[in-house]
Coordinates of C-alpha atoms and ligand atoms in Angstrom, one line a residue:
M15 CA -36.0 -194.2 -23.5
S16 CA -37.1 -192.1 -20.5
A17 CA -34.9 -189.0 -19.8
R18 CA -34.4 -190.4 -16.3
I19 CA -33.2 -193.8 -17.5
T20 CA -30.2 -193.5 -19.8
C21 CA -28.7 -196.9 -19.2
P22 CA -29.5 -198.9 -22.3
V23 CA -29.6 -202.2 -20.5
L24 CA -31.8 -201.1 -17.6
S25 CA -34.2 -199.1 -19.9
T26 CA -35.3 -202.5 -21.2
R27 CA -36.4 -203.6 -17.7
V28 CA -39.0 -200.8 -17.3
T29 CA -42.3 -202.5 -16.3
S30 CA -45.4 -202.1 -14.1
A31 CA -45.4 -202.1 -10.3
E32 CA -47.5 -205.2 -10.4
D33 CA -44.9 -207.0 -12.5
A34 CA -42.1 -205.7 -10.2
A35 CA -43.9 -206.9 -7.1
S36 CA -44.4 -210.4 -8.6
H37 CA -40.6 -210.9 -8.0
I38 CA -41.2 -210.8 -4.3
H39 CA -42.3 -214.1 -2.7
H40 CA -43.5 -215.4 0.6
G41 CA -40.6 -215.8 3.1
D42 CA -38.3 -213.3 1.2
N43 CA -36.3 -210.8 3.1
V44 CA -36.9 -207.5 1.3
G45 CA -34.7 -204.3 1.7
F46 CA -36.6 -201.1 1.0
S47 CA -34.9 -197.7 0.6
G48 CA -36.3 -195.0 2.8
F49 CA -35.3 -193.0 5.9
T50 CA -37.6 -190.7 7.9
G51 CA -40.2 -190.5 5.2
A52 CA -37.9 -189.7 2.4
G53 CA -36.8 -191.8 -0.6
Y54 CA -38.9 -194.9 0.1
P55 CA -40.4 -196.9 -2.8
K56 CA -43.9 -195.7 -3.6
A57 CA -45.5 -198.0 -6.2
T58 CA -44.1 -201.5 -5.6
P59 CA -45.4 -201.7 -1.9
A60 CA -49.0 -200.9 -3.0
A61 CA -48.8 -203.6 -5.7
L62 CA -47.3 -206.0 -3.2
H63 CA -50.1 -205.2 -0.8
D64 CA -52.6 -206.4 -3.4
Q65 CA -50.7 -209.6 -4.2
I66 CA -50.4 -210.4 -0.4
V67 CA -54.2 -209.8 0.1
A68 CA -55.0 -212.0 -2.9
A69 CA -52.7 -214.7 -1.6
H70 CA -54.3 -214.6 1.8
D71 CA -57.8 -214.7 0.2
R72 CA -56.7 -217.9 -1.6
G73 CA -55.6 -219.3 1.8
D74 CA -51.9 -219.0 1.0
E75 CA -49.3 -217.7 3.3
F76 CA -47.5 -214.5 2.2
R77 CA -45.3 -212.6 4.7
I78 CA -41.9 -211.0 4.2
G79 CA -39.1 -209.8 6.4
L80 CA -38.9 -206.0 5.8
W81 CA -35.7 -204.1 6.2
T82 CA -35.2 -200.3 5.6
G83 CA -32.9 -197.5 6.3
A84 CA -35.3 -196.1 9.0
S85 CA -38.9 -195.0 9.0
T86 CA -40.8 -195.0 5.7
A87 CA -44.5 -194.0 5.3
P88 CA -48.1 -195.2 5.2
D89 CA -47.7 -196.1 1.5
A90 CA -44.7 -198.4 2.3
D91 CA -44.7 -199.7 5.9
G92 CA -48.4 -198.8 6.3
V93 CA -49.8 -200.8 3.3
L94 CA -47.8 -203.9 4.0
A95 CA -48.8 -203.8 7.7
E96 CA -52.5 -203.4 6.7
A97 CA -52.1 -206.5 4.5
H98 CA -50.7 -208.4 7.4
G99 CA -47.8 -209.2 5.1
V100 CA -44.8 -208.6 7.3
S101 CA -43.3 -211.2 9.6
S102 CA -40.2 -209.2 10.8
R103 CA -39.1 -205.6 10.6
L104 CA -35.8 -203.8 11.2
P105 CA -34.1 -201.4 12.1
Y106 CA -36.5 -198.4 12.9
N107 CA -40.2 -197.8 12.4
S108 CA -42.5 -194.9 13.1
D109 CA -45.6 -196.0 11.1
P110 CA -48.6 -196.3 13.5
V111 CA -50.1 -199.4 11.8
M112 CA -46.8 -201.2 11.8
R113 CA -46.2 -200.1 15.4
R114 CA -49.5 -201.6 16.4
L115 CA -48.7 -205.0 14.9
I116 CA -45.2 -204.9 16.5
N117 CA -46.9 -204.2 19.9
T118 CA -49.5 -206.9 19.5
G119 CA -46.8 -209.4 18.7
E120 CA -47.7 -210.1 15.1
V121 CA -44.5 -208.6 13.7
D122 CA -41.1 -209.4 15.2
Y123 CA -39.2 -206.1 15.5
I124 CA -35.4 -205.9 15.7
D125 CA -34.8 -202.4 17.0
A126 CA -31.1 -201.8 16.0
H127 CA -28.6 -199.0 16.2
L128 CA -28.8 -197.5 12.7
S129 CA -25.0 -197.6 12.3
H130 CA -25.1 -201.4 13.0
S131 CA -27.8 -202.3 10.5
A132 CA -25.6 -202.5 7.4
Q133 CA -22.7 -204.2 9.0
H134 CA -24.8 -206.7 10.8
M135 CA -26.2 -207.6 7.4
W136 CA -22.7 -208.1 6.0
F137 CA -21.7 -210.1 9.0
G138 CA -24.6 -212.5 8.2
F139 CA -26.5 -211.8 11.4
Y140 CA -29.8 -211.2 9.6
G141 CA -29.7 -213.9 6.9
N142 CA -30.0 -213.5 3.2
L143 CA -31.4 -210.5 1.5
D144 CA -33.6 -211.7 -1.4
V145 CA -34.8 -208.5 -2.9
A146 CA -33.9 -204.8 -2.7
V147 CA -36.6 -202.2 -3.7
I148 CA -34.8 -198.9 -4.0
E149 CA -36.1 -195.5 -5.1
V150 CA -33.7 -193.4 -7.2
T151 CA -33.7 -190.1 -9.0
A152 CA -32.2 -191.4 -12.2
V153 CA -30.5 -194.4 -13.8
L154 CA -27.3 -193.7 -15.7
P155 CA -25.3 -195.9 -18.0
G156 CA -23.3 -198.7 -16.4
G157 CA -25.6 -199.1 -13.5
L158 CA -24.8 -195.8 -11.8
L159 CA -27.8 -194.5 -9.8
V160 CA -28.5 -191.0 -8.8
P161 CA -29.9 -191.5 -5.2
S162 CA -33.1 -189.7 -4.1
G163 CA -33.9 -187.9 -0.9
S164 CA -32.3 -190.4 1.4
V165 CA -29.4 -192.8 1.2
G166 CA -29.9 -194.9 4.3
N167 CA -28.9 -198.5 3.8
N168 CA -29.3 -198.4 0.0
K169 CA -25.7 -199.2 -0.9
T170 CA -25.8 -202.3 1.3
W171 CA -29.2 -203.5 0.1
L172 CA -28.1 -203.0 -3.6
D173 CA -24.8 -204.8 -3.0
Q174 CA -26.3 -207.7 -1.0
A175 CA -29.7 -208.5 -2.6
D176 CA -30.1 -211.3 -5.0
R177 CA -32.7 -209.3 -7.0
V178 CA -33.1 -205.6 -7.4
I179 CA -36.2 -203.5 -8.2
L180 CA -35.6 -199.9 -9.0
E181 CA -38.2 -197.2 -8.7
V182 CA -37.3 -194.0 -10.6
N183 CA -39.3 -191.2 -9.1
H184 CA -39.8 -188.2 -11.3
W185 CA -41.1 -186.2 -8.3
Q186 CA -37.5 -186.2 -6.9
P187 CA -35.7 -183.2 -8.5
R188 CA -33.2 -184.3 -11.2
E189 CA -30.9 -181.6 -9.7
L190 CA -30.3 -184.0 -6.7
E191 CA -27.3 -185.3 -8.7
G192 CA -24.3 -184.1 -6.8
F193 CA -25.9 -184.0 -3.4
H194 CA -24.6 -187.4 -2.4
D195 CA -21.3 -188.9 -1.2
I196 CA -21.4 -192.7 -1.3
Y197 CA -18.4 -194.3 0.3
Y198 CA -17.4 -197.8 -1.0
G199 CA -14.3 -198.2 1.2
T200 CA -15.8 -200.3 4.0
A201 CA -14.5 -203.8 4.5
L202 CA -15.1 -206.6 6.9
P203 CA -12.9 -207.2 9.9
P204 CA -10.0 -207.9 10.1
M205 CA -9.4 -206.0 6.8
R206 CA -10.9 -202.7 8.0
Q207 CA -9.1 -199.4 7.5
P208 CA -9.7 -196.0 9.1
I209 CA -12.5 -194.1 7.3
P210 CA -10.7 -191.1 5.8
L211 CA -13.1 -188.4 6.9
T212 CA -11.7 -185.6 9.1
D213 CA -14.1 -182.8 8.2
P214 CA -18.0 -183.0 8.2
M215 CA -18.3 -181.9 4.7
Q216 CA -15.4 -183.8 3.2
R217 CA -16.2 -186.0 0.2
I218 CA -14.7 -189.4 0.6
G219 CA -16.8 -191.3 -2.0
E220 CA -18.7 -190.8 -5.2
P221 CA -22.0 -189.1 -6.1
Y222 CA -23.7 -192.4 -7.3
L223 CA -24.9 -195.7 -6.0
R224 CA -23.8 -198.7 -8.1
V225 CA -25.9 -201.7 -9.1
D226 CA -25.0 -204.7 -11.1
P227 CA -27.5 -204.4 -14.0
A228 CA -27.6 -208.2 -14.2
K229 CA -29.4 -208.3 -10.8
V230 CA -32.1 -205.7 -11.8
V231 CA -35.4 -207.6 -12.4
A232 CA -37.6 -204.5 -12.8
V233 CA -37.5 -200.8 -13.2
V234 CA -40.7 -198.9 -12.3
E235 CA -41.3 -195.2 -13.0
T236 CA -43.3 -193.2 -10.4
D237 CA -44.1 -189.6 -9.7
R238 CA -45.2 -189.3 -6.1
P239 CA -44.1 -187.1 -3.2
D240 CA -42.3 -188.2 -0.1
R241 CA -44.3 -188.4 3.2
N242 CA -43.4 -184.8 4.2
T243 CA -45.1 -184.7 7.6
P244 CA -45.7 -181.3 9.1
F245 CA -44.0 -180.3 12.3
A246 CA -46.0 -179.0 15.3
P247 CA -45.3 -175.3 15.8
S248 CA -42.8 -174.7 18.6
D249 CA -44.7 -174.2 21.9
A250 CA -43.7 -172.6 25.2
T251 CA -42.3 -175.9 26.5
S252 CA -40.1 -176.7 23.5
A253 CA -39.0 -173.1 23.3
A254 CA -37.9 -173.2 26.9
I255 CA -36.0 -176.5 26.3
A256 CA -34.3 -174.8 23.3
E257 CA -33.4 -171.8 25.4
H258 CA -31.7 -174.0 28.0
V259 CA -29.7 -175.8 25.4
V260 CA -28.5 -172.6 23.7
D261 CA -27.6 -171.1 27.1
F262 CA -25.7 -174.2 28.0
L263 CA -23.7 -174.1 24.7
R264 CA -22.9 -170.4 25.4
H265 CA -21.6 -171.5 28.8
E266 CA -19.4 -174.2 27.3
V267 CA -17.9 -171.7 24.9
S268 CA -17.2 -169.2 27.7
A269 CA -15.7 -172.0 29.8
G270 CA -13.3 -172.7 27.0
R271 CA -14.5 -176.2 26.5
M272 CA -15.8 -175.6 23.0
P273 CA -14.8 -173.2 20.1
P274 CA -17.0 -170.2 19.4
G275 CA -18.3 -171.9 16.2
L276 CA -19.2 -174.9 18.4
L277 CA -18.6 -178.5 17.2
P278 CA -20.6 -180.3 14.6
L279 CA -24.3 -180.7 15.5
Q280 CA -26.5 -183.7 15.4
S281 CA -30.2 -183.2 15.9
G282 CA -32.6 -186.1 16.4
V283 CA -36.2 -186.6 15.1
G284 CA -39.3 -185.1 16.5
N285 CA -40.8 -181.8 17.4
V286 CA -38.6 -181.0 20.4
A287 CA -35.4 -181.5 18.3
N288 CA -36.8 -179.3 15.6
A289 CA -37.6 -176.6 18.2
V290 CA -34.0 -176.6 19.5
L291 CA -32.8 -175.9 16.0
A292 CA -35.2 -172.9 15.9
G293 CA -33.7 -171.8 19.2
L294 CA -30.2 -171.8 17.7
D295 CA -31.5 -169.7 14.8
G296 CA -32.4 -166.9 17.1
S297 CA -29.0 -167.0 18.8
E298 CA -25.6 -165.3 18.2
F299 CA -24.1 -168.5 16.8
T300 CA -23.2 -168.5 13.1
D301 CA -21.3 -170.5 10.6
L302 CA -22.1 -173.8 12.4
V303 CA -21.9 -177.2 10.7
A304 CA -24.1 -180.3 11.1
F305 CA -23.0 -183.9 11.0
T306 CA -26.3 -185.5 11.5
E307 CA -28.8 -188.1 10.3
V308 CA -31.8 -186.1 9.2
I309 CA -32.3 -182.6 7.7
Q310 CA -35.6 -181.4 9.1
D311 CA -37.2 -178.0 8.4
G312 CA -35.4 -176.4 11.3
M313 CA -32.1 -177.2 9.6
L314 CA -33.2 -175.6 6.4
D315 CA -34.0 -172.5 8.4
L316 CA -30.5 -172.5 9.8
L317 CA -28.9 -172.9 6.4
D318 CA -31.1 -170.1 5.0
S319 CA -30.1 -167.7 7.8
G320 CA -26.4 -168.6 7.7
T321 CA -26.5 -169.9 11.3
L322 CA -25.5 -173.2 9.6
R323 CA -22.8 -173.2 6.9
A324 CA -23.4 -176.7 5.8
A325 CA -24.9 -180.1 6.8
S326 CA -24.0 -183.7 6.2
A327 CA -26.8 -186.2 6.8
T328 CA -28.3 -189.4 5.4
S329 CA -31.8 -188.1 4.6
F330 CA -34.2 -185.3 4.4
G331 CA -37.2 -185.3 6.8
L332 CA -39.1 -182.2 5.6
S333 CA -42.6 -180.9 5.8
E334 CA -44.5 -180.1 2.5
I335 CA -43.5 -176.4 3.0
G336 CA -39.9 -177.5 3.6
V337 CA -39.8 -179.5 0.5
R338 CA -41.1 -176.7 -1.6
R339 CA -38.5 -174.4 -0.2
F340 CA -35.7 -176.9 -0.9
M341 CA -36.9 -177.5 -4.4
D342 CA -37.3 -173.8 -5.2
H343 CA -33.8 -173.0 -4.1
I344 CA -32.1 -176.3 -4.8
D345 CA -29.0 -174.9 -6.5
A346 CA -28.3 -172.7 -3.5
Y347 CA -28.2 -175.8 -1.3
K348 CA -25.8 -177.7 -3.6
G349 CA -22.4 -178.0 -1.9
R350 CA -24.0 -177.1 1.5
I351 CA -25.9 -180.4 1.9
L352 CA -24.3 -183.8 1.6
L353 CA -26.2 -187.1 1.9
R354 CA -24.2 -190.2 2.9
S355 CA -25.0 -193.9 3.8
E356 CA -26.2 -194.3 7.3
E357 CA -23.2 -196.5 8.1
I358 CA -21.1 -193.3 7.6
S359 CA -23.5 -190.5 8.8
N360 CA -23.8 -192.4 12.1
H361 CA -20.4 -194.1 12.3
P362 CA -19.0 -194.2 15.9
E363 CA -15.5 -193.6 14.6
L364 CA -16.5 -190.4 12.9
V365 CA -18.8 -189.2 15.6
R366 CA -16.0 -189.5 18.1
R367 CA -13.3 -188.0 15.8
L368 CA -15.4 -185.0 14.8
G369 CA -16.5 -184.3 18.4
I370 CA -20.3 -184.2 17.7
I371 CA -22.8 -182.3 19.9
A372 CA -25.7 -184.8 20.0
M373 CA -29.3 -183.7 20.8
N374 CA -31.9 -186.3 21.0
G375 CA -35.4 -186.7 22.4
M376 CA -36.4 -189.2 25.0
L377 CA -39.4 -190.6 26.7
E378 CA -38.1 -190.7 30.3
A379 CA -35.0 -190.6 32.4
D380 CA -34.5 -191.8 35.9
L381 CA -32.9 -190.3 39.0
Y382 CA -29.5 -191.6 38.0
G383 CA -29.5 -190.6 34.3
N384 CA -30.5 -193.8 32.6
V385 CA -32.6 -192.9 29.6
N386 CA -35.6 -194.7 27.9
S387 CA -36.1 -193.4 24.3
T388 CA -38.2 -196.2 23.0
H389 CA -40.6 -198.2 25.2
V390 CA -43.8 -196.7 26.7
M391 CA -44.3 -198.2 30.2
G392 CA -41.5 -200.6 29.6
S393 CA -43.2 -202.7 27.0
A394 CA -44.8 -200.9 24.0
I395 CA -42.4 -199.6 21.4
M396 CA -42.8 -196.1 20.2
N397 CA -40.3 -195.8 17.3
G398 CA -36.9 -197.3 18.1
I399 CA -33.4 -196.3 19.2
G400 CA -32.6 -195.1 15.7
G401 CA -29.3 -193.2 15.7
S402 CA -29.6 -191.8 19.2
G403 CA -27.2 -194.4 20.6
D404 CA -24.7 -194.1 17.7
F405 CA -24.4 -190.4 18.4
A406 CA -24.9 -190.2 22.2
R407 CA -22.3 -192.7 23.3
N408 CA -19.6 -191.4 21.0
A409 CA -20.4 -187.6 21.1
F410 CA -18.2 -184.9 22.6
L411 CA -21.3 -183.7 24.4
N412 CA -24.8 -185.2 24.4
F413 CA -28.2 -183.8 25.4
F414 CA -31.4 -185.7 26.1
L415 CA -34.5 -183.6 25.7
T416 CA -38.1 -184.0 26.9
P417 CA -41.0 -182.1 28.3
S418 CA -41.1 -182.8 32.1
T419 CA -44.5 -184.5 31.7
A420 CA -46.5 -186.3 29.1
K421 CA -50.2 -187.0 28.6
N422 CA -51.4 -183.7 30.0
G423 CA -49.3 -184.1 33.2
A424 CA -50.4 -187.7 34.0
I425 CA -46.9 -189.0 33.3
S426 CA -43.6 -187.7 34.8
A427 CA -40.7 -187.9 32.4
I428 CA -38.4 -188.2 35.5
V429 CA -39.1 -191.5 37.3
P430 CA -37.3 -193.4 40.1
M431 CA -36.2 -196.1 37.6
V432 CA -36.7 -196.2 33.9
S433 CA -38.9 -198.9 32.6
H434 CA -36.6 -199.7 29.7
V435 CA -33.0 -198.6 29.2
D436 CA -31.6 -197.4 25.8
H437 CA -28.9 -195.1 27.1
T438 CA -27.2 -196.1 30.3
E439 CA -26.1 -193.6 32.9
H440 CA -22.6 -193.9 31.5
D441 CA -23.7 -192.5 28.2
V442 CA -25.9 -189.6 29.3
Q443 CA -24.4 -186.2 29.9
V444 CA -27.0 -183.5 30.0
I445 CA -30.7 -183.8 30.6
V446 CA -33.0 -181.0 29.6
T447 CA -36.7 -180.3 30.3
E448 CA -38.6 -177.0 30.1
H449 CA -37.6 -176.4 33.8
G450 CA -33.9 -176.6 33.4
I451 CA -30.7 -178.5 32.7
A452 CA -29.0 -181.2 34.7
D453 CA -25.4 -181.4 33.8
L454 CA -24.4 -184.9 34.8
R455 CA -20.8 -184.9 33.6
G456 CA -18.4 -186.0 36.2
S457 CA -21.2 -186.5 38.8
S458 CA -21.8 -189.5 41.1
P459 CA -25.2 -191.1 41.0
N460 CA -26.3 -189.3 44.2
D461 CA -25.3 -185.9 42.8
R462 CA -27.1 -186.7 39.6
A463 CA -30.3 -187.5 41.4
V464 CA -30.2 -184.2 43.3
K465 CA -29.6 -182.2 40.0
I466 CA -32.3 -184.1 38.1
I467 CA -34.9 -183.7 40.7
E468 CA -34.2 -180.0 41.3
R469 CA -33.7 -178.9 37.8
C470 CA -35.6 -181.2 35.5
A471 CA -38.6 -182.8 37.2
D472 CA -41.9 -181.1 37.1
P473 CA -42.5 -179.3 40.5
R474 CA -45.6 -181.4 41.2
F475 CA -43.5 -184.6 41.1
R476 CA -40.4 -183.3 42.9
P477 CA -41.6 -184.1 46.5
A478 CA -42.4 -187.7 45.7
L479 CA -39.0 -188.2 43.8
Q480 CA -37.1 -186.6 46.8
D481 CA -39.1 -188.8 49.2
Y482 CA -38.2 -191.9 47.2
L483 CA -34.5 -190.9 47.1
D484 CA -34.4 -190.2 50.9
R485 CA -36.1 -193.5 51.8
A486 CA -33.9 -195.4 49.4
R487 CA -30.8 -193.9 51.0
A488 CA -32.1 -194.7 54.5
E489 CA -33.2 -198.2 53.9
R490 CA -29.8 -199.8 53.1
P491 CA -26.9 -197.8 54.5
E492 CA -24.4 -200.3 53.0
A493 CA -25.9 -199.8 49.5
R494 CA -25.9 -196.1 48.9
H495 CA -24.0 -195.9 45.7
T496 CA -27.2 -196.0 43.6
P497 CA -30.0 -196.2 46.1
H498 CA -33.2 -197.9 45.1
L499 CA -36.3 -199.4 46.7
L500 CA -36.7 -202.4 44.5
D501 CA -40.3 -203.0 45.3
E502 CA -41.2 -199.4 44.5
A503 CA -38.8 -198.6 41.7
L504 CA -41.3 -199.2 38.9
S505 CA -44.5 -198.5 41.0
W506 CA -45.0 -195.2 39.2
H507 CA -45.4 -197.0 35.9
Q508 CA -47.7 -199.6 37.4
R509 CA -49.8 -196.8 39.0
Y510 CA -50.1 -195.1 35.6
L511 CA -51.3 -198.4 34.1
D512 CA -53.8 -199.0 36.9
T513 CA -55.1 -195.4 37.4
G514 CA -54.1 -193.4 34.3
S515 CA -51.8 -191.2 36.3
M516 CA -48.4 -191.6 38.0
Ligands
LIG607 O1 -47.3 -189.2 22.1 O2 -48.4 -187.8 20.5 O3 -49.6 -189.8 21.4 O4 -49.2 -187.8 22.8 O5 -44.5 -189.8 23.0 O6 -43.6 -187.2 22.3 O7 -43.1 -185.0 23.3 O8 -44.0 -185.1 20.9 O9 -41.7 -185.9 21.5 O10 -41.7 -185.9 18.9 O11 -39.7 -185.2 20.3 O12 -40.5 -187.6 20.2 C1 -38.5 -190.1 22.2 C2 -40.5 -190.5 20.7 C3 -39.8 -188.2 21.3 C4 -38.4 -189.5 19.8 C5 -39.3 -189.6 21.0 C6 -45.4 -189.6 24.2 C7 -46.0 -188.3 23.9 C8 -46.3 -188.3 22.4 C9 -44.0 -188.1 21.3 P1 -48.8 -188.6 21.7 P2 -43.2 -185.7 22.0 P3 -40.9 -186.1 20.2 C10 -32.1 -189.8 15.3 C11 -32.5 -189.9 16.7 C12 -35.7 -192.2 19.6 C13 -35.0 -192.2 18.3 C14 -34.0 -191.1 18.2 C15 -37.8 -190.8 19.4 C16 -45.0 -189.1 21.9 O13 -37.4 -188.5 20.0 O14 -38.4 -191.6 18.8 O15 -33.7 -190.4 19.1 N1 -36.5 -191.0 19.8 N2 -33.4 -191.0 17.0 O16 -47.2 -188.1 24.7 C17 -45.3 -192.3 27.7 C18 -43.5 -191.0 28.5 C19 -43.7 -190.2 27.3 C20 -44.7 -190.5 26.4 C21 -43.5 -188.8 25.6 N3 -42.6 -190.8 29.4 N4 -44.4 -192.1 28.6 N5 -45.5 -191.6 26.5 N6 -44.5 -189.6 25.4 N7 -43.0 -189.1 26.8 C22 -33.2 -189.9 14.2 C23 -33.4 -191.3 13.8 O17 -32.9 -192.2 14.4 C24 -34.2 -191.7 12.6

């Protein structure tokens, strides 16, 4: 029996990835583990790729519905997309090959709030889950599973799937046991009870996932690293954004709106969010706590320096260097990092109770504070809304961060009207670019427009934005609450599509 598989029943199910993949059939809905490149299955998807390609070569149909926690990696999303083996995908993707197929219309994409994905499955909104393919660190007697580097939707997929394939990854440190808190207290309405979490680092569950051994059709052993994408080094633009955020937090503390140790932090994905964490590290703030989704390298830095006391999340999202650092000092992080299911890490009830400070990236914002986080020029998906809505709408304070321009200055991140809305003006509090901060709290649409143009827009685009606002206000004196020129509102996007520049 492998040292990682000490459950007598499940040790008899150890088999090859090819055999495991043969339990997945055309038309199945398949739930993968995996969140921001951590903890996704690494052998079964490749074997499934080969079986899909072979079926297509025979002229047979073979496509599955693919559900995950969030993004996976080229060896999970990527290989299945390359095989043209996916008919639908939810709830979040950042794989470039999968993104292309979503954008060409080959794959139906359900871009969902991450806190919704598990409960929408229980509610029956997505249909039946046929197979779960879940990476774990170890399999213990009685069907107890030591989770790996992400928890995501694993609890739900394991509970709900008809058949389960486990991948036991020897690359994941065995010492991960004890890093997780899996809450089994969720119920369906009208039987729901409050979630008994009042402190970000409180344990309300147990360290293990559970699986009914009778459902496990295969156990596959692997030894492969997570995706571990490197982060871009912080540049002048992201450093300036970070400085504005830190200054603003200082201001909130001195205004008495926040305690000196701040409130729990949530930090989104991407390079800008990572840079903001680096900005906090150079600040006077210490002993902070994070209640977030993803632990990126920047958060390890904060934990190492003591700026951050502890972090609750659902996943790691580390670079190779970050992983090595985590593994080398894993015992020192125990008790300071807790990984939970995404239905808990992102739960609106908890985000609101704890008073989270949410910091997320965006593609563009408009004059009135509506934010587009997902769709380039209104139509092509980038990644997805992820947890940004879970946190932003329910946060004590939220920031949306972006460089003021994209594509070498051809695109303004501040536009007259966003081409797609993820976060409405009601949910957006503070917009930050390298030029400054627009604090929209308690502001009318017209005040917001003035602040956003003056403080956030790139100076080259300010005159045209001001001109739009002035003419919109003049055109219909009886409709000045949120003035727009409807025939021009999206003309900046159209001009970019036509000429390559806004
Ligand atoms: O594309 O690399 O091809 O040039 O968007 O932009 O500036 O590197 O920003 O890495 O911080 O990501 C919104 C995508 C920002 C991310 C987004 C192009 C730009 C570049 C990336 P290139 P940057 P970041 C919790 C939180 C939604 C989910 C979320 C995201 C690429 O933050 O996915 O918040 N957020 N989850 O050139 C066209 C514009 C653009 C633009 C930037 N206005 N128009 N392209 N780009 N602005 C975590 C989870 O939920 C898992």
